[in-house]
Amino acid sequence: GTVNLADLISGRQYSDIIDFEEVGDKGTSYLFDQAQGPIFSRKDMRVEVTPLDSSSLSQAVRIDYMLEAPAYYDYILNKRCDPLKADCFVSLEFRLQKGSRYLQISYTVKNEVKDHRLRILICPDIVSKITSADIPFDIIRNEYGKECCVTKSRVHPNTSFITIEDENKSIAVFTEGAMEYEHL
C-alpha cells in the first residue's frame, strides 16, 4: 500500500507519497466540522495490489484500499455511530506511458459512509510556506496560514493544478475535477 516514486531523469526520490484521511463530519453539506473520534489513515485500510499492464509501451498497477468506518454521525448522541460500520473503497490506478514525463493517476471511490470526509493526501516531503495553483485566467501563490479568516477550513481554490517546491524538489499535481486543496 505504500507508494514510492523515483524520477529517473533528476534522480529525486519521493517516499510514502500518498496517504488517506477519513474523519467524521458533524457539519452541513456546505461546511465541514470535524467530529470527535478517530482519524483513519492508509494504515487502517486493507490493501490489494494488482498489476494491470507491463509492456514496452506502458506500465500500470492498481492499488485498492478498503476501510470499514462508522456508518454515520449520530447527531442526537453527538458522536459517530458505533458499532455499525460501512465500507469506504478507494482504487488508485498508476500508469506510465513510454516517453511521458508524467505519471498518470486516476482514482475511483465507492463510498457507503455518511457524514464524513475522505481525502487523498499527497505527501512529497517538501517544506515550503508557498503553494501555487491556477484559477480562471491566473496563477496564484498561496501562503500557508493565510487562508480566509471567516471559514473553518483552510482550503484554497484551484482549477487544474497545484505546485509546491523547495530548494531541492518540486512537484505538480494535476487535479482534474478537484476545485480546492489544503496545504498541510
Tab-separated table of N, CA and C in Angstrom, residues 38 64 73 75 85 100 104 110 116 124 127 130 140 148 163 174 182-183:
chain	number	residue	atom	x	y	z
A	38	PRO	N	-11.794	8.883	16.155
A	38	PRO	CA	-10.543	8.532	15.476
A	38	PRO	C	-10.456	9.118	14.071
A	64	ASP	N	-5.953	-1.107	-4.469
A	64	ASP	CA	-7.292	-0.980	-3.894
A	64	ASP	C	-7.173	-0.887	-2.376
A	73	TYR	N	-22.903	9.785	11.338
A	73	TYR	CA	-22.757	10.588	12.559
A	73	TYR	C	-24.119	10.657	13.237
A	75	TYR	N	-26.345	12.612	15.346
A	75	TYR	CA	-26.457	13.997	15.823
A	75	TYR	C	-27.116	14.076	17.200
A	85	LYS	N	-20.933	-0.297	10.972
A	85	LYS	CA	-19.857	0.098	10.057
A	85	LYS	C	-20.366	0.080	8.620
A	100	SER	N	6.609	9.601	-21.670
A	100	SER	CA	5.915	10.622	-20.878
A	100	SER	C	6.735	10.952	-19.636
A	104	GLN	N	0.454	9.133	-14.641
A	104	GLN	CA	-0.997	9.340	-14.629
A	104	GLN	C	-1.581	8.560	-13.456
A	110	LYS	N	-15.818	4.316	-3.986
A	110	LYS	CA	-17.147	3.757	-3.713
A	110	LYS	C	-17.357	3.960	-2.222
A	116	HIS	N	-18.980	12.179	6.760
A	116	HIS	CA	-17.537	12.075	6.967
A	116	HIS	C	-16.824	12.802	5.834
A	124	PRO	N	4.748	14.950	-0.416
A	124	PRO	CA	6.002	14.928	-1.174
A	124	PRO	C	7.257	15.208	-0.361
A	127	VAL	N	9.122	21.012	2.303
A	127	VAL	CA	8.743	22.015	3.299
A	127	VAL	C	8.777	23.384	2.626
A	130	ILE	N	4.777	28.254	0.643
A	130	ILE	CA	4.091	28.742	-0.553
A	130	ILE	C	3.681	27.576	-1.447
A	140	ILE	N	-2.062	31.748	-8.973
A	140	ILE	CA	-1.929	32.442	-7.697
A	140	ILE	C	-0.969	31.697	-6.785
A	148	CYS	N	-8.692	32.228	4.248
A	148	CYS	CA	-9.802	33.128	4.563
A	148	CYS	C	-10.153	33.013	6.042
A	163	THR	N	1.207	23.310	-7.289
A	163	THR	CA	2.636	23.010	-7.199
A	163	THR	C	3.157	23.432	-5.839
A	174	PHE	N	-1.809	17.526	-10.931
A	174	PHE	CA	-2.883	17.959	-11.825
A	174	PHE	C	-4.191	17.405	-11.270
A	182	GLU	N	-5.922	21.850	0.270
A	182	GLU	CA	-5.465	22.352	1.561
A	182	GLU	C	-3.980	22.080	1.682
A	183	HIS	N	-3.230	23.089	2.075
A	183	HIS	CA	-1.784	22.971	2.268
A	183	HIS	C	-1.562	22.611	3.731
